[in-house]
Short mmCIF file of C-alpha atoms in Angstrom, two decimals:
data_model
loop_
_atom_site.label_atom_id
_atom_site.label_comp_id
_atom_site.label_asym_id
_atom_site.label_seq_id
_atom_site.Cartn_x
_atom_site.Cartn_y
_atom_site.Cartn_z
CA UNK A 313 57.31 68.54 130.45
CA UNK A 314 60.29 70.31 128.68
CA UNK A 315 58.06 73.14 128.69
CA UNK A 316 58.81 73.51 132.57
CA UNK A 317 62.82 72.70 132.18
CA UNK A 318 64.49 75.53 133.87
CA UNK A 319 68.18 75.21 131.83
CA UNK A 320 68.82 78.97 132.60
CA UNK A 321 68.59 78.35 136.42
CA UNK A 322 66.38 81.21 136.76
CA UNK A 323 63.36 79.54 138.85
CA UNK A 324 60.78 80.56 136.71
CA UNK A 325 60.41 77.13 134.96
CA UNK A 326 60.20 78.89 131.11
CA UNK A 327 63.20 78.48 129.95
CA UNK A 328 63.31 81.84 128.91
CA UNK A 329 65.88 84.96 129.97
CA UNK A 330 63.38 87.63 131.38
CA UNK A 331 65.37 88.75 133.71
CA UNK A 332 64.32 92.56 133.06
CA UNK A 333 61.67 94.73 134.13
CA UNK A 334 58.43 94.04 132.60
CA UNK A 335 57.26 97.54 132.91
CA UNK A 336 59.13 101.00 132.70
CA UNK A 337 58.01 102.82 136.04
CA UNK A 338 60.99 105.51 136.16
CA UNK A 339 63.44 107.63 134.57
CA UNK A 340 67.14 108.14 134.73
CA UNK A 341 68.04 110.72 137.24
CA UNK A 342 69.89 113.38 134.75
CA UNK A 343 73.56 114.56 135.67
CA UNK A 344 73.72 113.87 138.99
CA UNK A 345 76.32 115.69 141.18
CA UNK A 346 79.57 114.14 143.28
CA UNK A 347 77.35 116.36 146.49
CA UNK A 348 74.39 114.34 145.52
CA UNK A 349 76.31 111.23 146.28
CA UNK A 350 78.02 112.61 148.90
CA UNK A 351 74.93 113.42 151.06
CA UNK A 352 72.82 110.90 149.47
CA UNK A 353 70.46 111.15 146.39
CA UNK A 354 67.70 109.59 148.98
CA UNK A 355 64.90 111.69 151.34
CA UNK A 356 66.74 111.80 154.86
CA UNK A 357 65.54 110.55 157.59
CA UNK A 358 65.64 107.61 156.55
CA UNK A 359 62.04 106.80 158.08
CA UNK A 360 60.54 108.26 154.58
CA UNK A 361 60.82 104.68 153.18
CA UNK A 362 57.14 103.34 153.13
CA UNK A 363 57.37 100.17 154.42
CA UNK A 364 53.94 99.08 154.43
CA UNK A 365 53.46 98.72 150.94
CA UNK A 366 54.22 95.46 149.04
CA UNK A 367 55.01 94.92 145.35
CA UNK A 368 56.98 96.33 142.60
CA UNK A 369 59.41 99.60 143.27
CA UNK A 370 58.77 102.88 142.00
CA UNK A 371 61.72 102.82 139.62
CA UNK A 372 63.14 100.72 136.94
CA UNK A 373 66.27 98.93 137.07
CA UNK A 374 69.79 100.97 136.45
CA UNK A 375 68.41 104.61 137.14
CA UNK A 376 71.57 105.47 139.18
CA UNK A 377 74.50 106.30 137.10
CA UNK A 378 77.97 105.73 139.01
CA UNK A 379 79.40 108.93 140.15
CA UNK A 380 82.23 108.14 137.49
CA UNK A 381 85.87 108.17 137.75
CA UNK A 382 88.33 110.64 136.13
CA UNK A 383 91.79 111.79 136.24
CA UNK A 384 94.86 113.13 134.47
CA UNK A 385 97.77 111.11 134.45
CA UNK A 386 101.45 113.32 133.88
CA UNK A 387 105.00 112.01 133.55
CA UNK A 388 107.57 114.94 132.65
CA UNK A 389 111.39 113.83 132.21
CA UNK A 390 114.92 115.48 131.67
CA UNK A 391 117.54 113.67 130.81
CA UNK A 392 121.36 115.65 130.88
CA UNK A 393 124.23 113.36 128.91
CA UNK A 394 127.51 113.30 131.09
CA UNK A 395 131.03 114.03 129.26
CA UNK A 396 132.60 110.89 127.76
CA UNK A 397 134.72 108.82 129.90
CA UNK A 398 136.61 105.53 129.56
CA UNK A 399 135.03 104.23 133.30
CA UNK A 400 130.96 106.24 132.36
CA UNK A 401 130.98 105.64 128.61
CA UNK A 402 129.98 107.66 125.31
CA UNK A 403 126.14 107.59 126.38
CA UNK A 404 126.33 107.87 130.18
CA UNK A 405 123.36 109.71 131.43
CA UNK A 406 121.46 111.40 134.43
CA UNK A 407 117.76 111.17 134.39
CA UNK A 408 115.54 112.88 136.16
CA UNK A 409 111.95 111.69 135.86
CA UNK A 410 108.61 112.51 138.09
CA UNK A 411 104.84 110.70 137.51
CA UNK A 412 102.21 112.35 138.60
CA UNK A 413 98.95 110.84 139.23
CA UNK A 414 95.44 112.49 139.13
CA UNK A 415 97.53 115.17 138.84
CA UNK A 416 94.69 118.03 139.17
CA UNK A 417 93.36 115.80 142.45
CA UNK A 418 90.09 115.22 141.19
CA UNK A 419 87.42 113.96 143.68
CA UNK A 420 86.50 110.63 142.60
CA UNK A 421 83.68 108.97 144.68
CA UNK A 422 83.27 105.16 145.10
CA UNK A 423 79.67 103.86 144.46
CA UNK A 424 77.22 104.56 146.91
CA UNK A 425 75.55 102.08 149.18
CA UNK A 426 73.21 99.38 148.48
CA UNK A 427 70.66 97.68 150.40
CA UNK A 428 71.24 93.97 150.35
CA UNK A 429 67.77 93.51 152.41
CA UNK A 430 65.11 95.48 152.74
CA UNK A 431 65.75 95.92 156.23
CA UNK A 432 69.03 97.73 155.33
CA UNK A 433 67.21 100.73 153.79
CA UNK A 434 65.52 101.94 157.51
CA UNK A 435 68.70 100.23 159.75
CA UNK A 436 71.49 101.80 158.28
CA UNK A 437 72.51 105.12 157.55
CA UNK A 438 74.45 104.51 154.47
CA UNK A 439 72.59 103.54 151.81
CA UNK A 440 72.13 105.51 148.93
CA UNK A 441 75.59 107.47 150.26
CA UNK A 442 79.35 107.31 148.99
CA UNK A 443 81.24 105.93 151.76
CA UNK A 444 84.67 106.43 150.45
CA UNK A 445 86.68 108.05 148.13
CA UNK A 446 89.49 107.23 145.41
CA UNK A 447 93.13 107.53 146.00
CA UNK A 448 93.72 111.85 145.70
CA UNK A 449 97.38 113.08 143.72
CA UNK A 450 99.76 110.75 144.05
CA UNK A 451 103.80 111.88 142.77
CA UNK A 452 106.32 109.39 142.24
CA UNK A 453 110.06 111.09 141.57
CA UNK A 454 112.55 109.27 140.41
CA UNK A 455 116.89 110.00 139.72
CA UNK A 456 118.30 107.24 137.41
CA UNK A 457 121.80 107.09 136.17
CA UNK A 458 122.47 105.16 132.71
CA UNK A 459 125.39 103.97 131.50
#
C-alpha cells in the first residue's frame, strides 16, 4: 500500500520525481537568431503540424533557448562647485547628471509563444513567434542643485 502513496502529487502513484523525459529524441537548436524568433523557428503554414499521429514529440524537453536579454546601462555626471556665499554655502553645487538605458538600443525579444493545447499549434498564428519586444533606449536627464 505505501508503495502506491503519491506524496509528490505527481499522479503516477510511485512516489518517485520522474518528471523528465525518459528518452533523448532531440537536440538543442545551436545559436539561434533574434530573426528566427521573429518569424518563427517553426515550418509556416502552420498546417505542417501532423496531427494524426499520437504519442511522444519529436524533441526533448528545453531545446529552445530564450532569445536572451542584453543591454548597456550608462550614467555620465558633471558636477560645477558655485563661489562661496553666506546664503549658498562653502559646498554649494550644480549637478548635471543623465542615465541612459540600453544605451546602444539593443533589440531584445520577449519569449516566443507557447501552445497551451494542442489545438493552439494549428488555430493560432503565434506560436513558436516573439510577440513583443523589450523596452528600446530609454534617457533620463536630470539638473540638481546642492547646498
Amino acid at each position: 500500500a505505501i508503495g502506491s502513496c503519491d506524496t509528490n502529487n505527481d499522479r503516477n502513484g510511485n512516489d518517485t520525481c520522474p518528471d523528465y523525459p525518459f528518452a533523448y529524441l532531440g537536440g538543442v537548436i545551436q545559436d539561434p537568431s533574434k530573426q528566427q524568433f521573429i518569424n518563427g523557428i517553426f515550418p509556416n503554414p502552420k498546417t505542417e503540424f501532423d496531427t494524426t499521429t499520437k504519442g511522444p514529440g519529436c524533441r526533448c524537453r528545453n531545446i529552445f533557448l530564450g532569445p536572451g536579454y542584453s543591454d548597456v546601462d550608462l550614467s555620465l555626471a558633471k558636477s560645477f562647485l558655485l563661489p562661496s556665499m553666506p546664503v549658498l554655502g562653502e559646498q554649494a553645487r550644480l549637478v548635471f547628471r543623465g542615465d541612459f538605458f540600453n544605451a546602444f538600443n539593443i533589440l531584445n525579444l520577449s519569449n516566443f509563444g507557447v501552445a497551451l493545447a494542442p489545438t493552439d499549434i494549428l488555430n493560432t498564428g503565434q506560436f513558436g513567434k516573439a510577440q513583443t519586444a523589450y523596452e528600446g533606449r530609454v534617457i533620463q536627464l536630470q539638473a540638481r542643485f546642492q547646498f
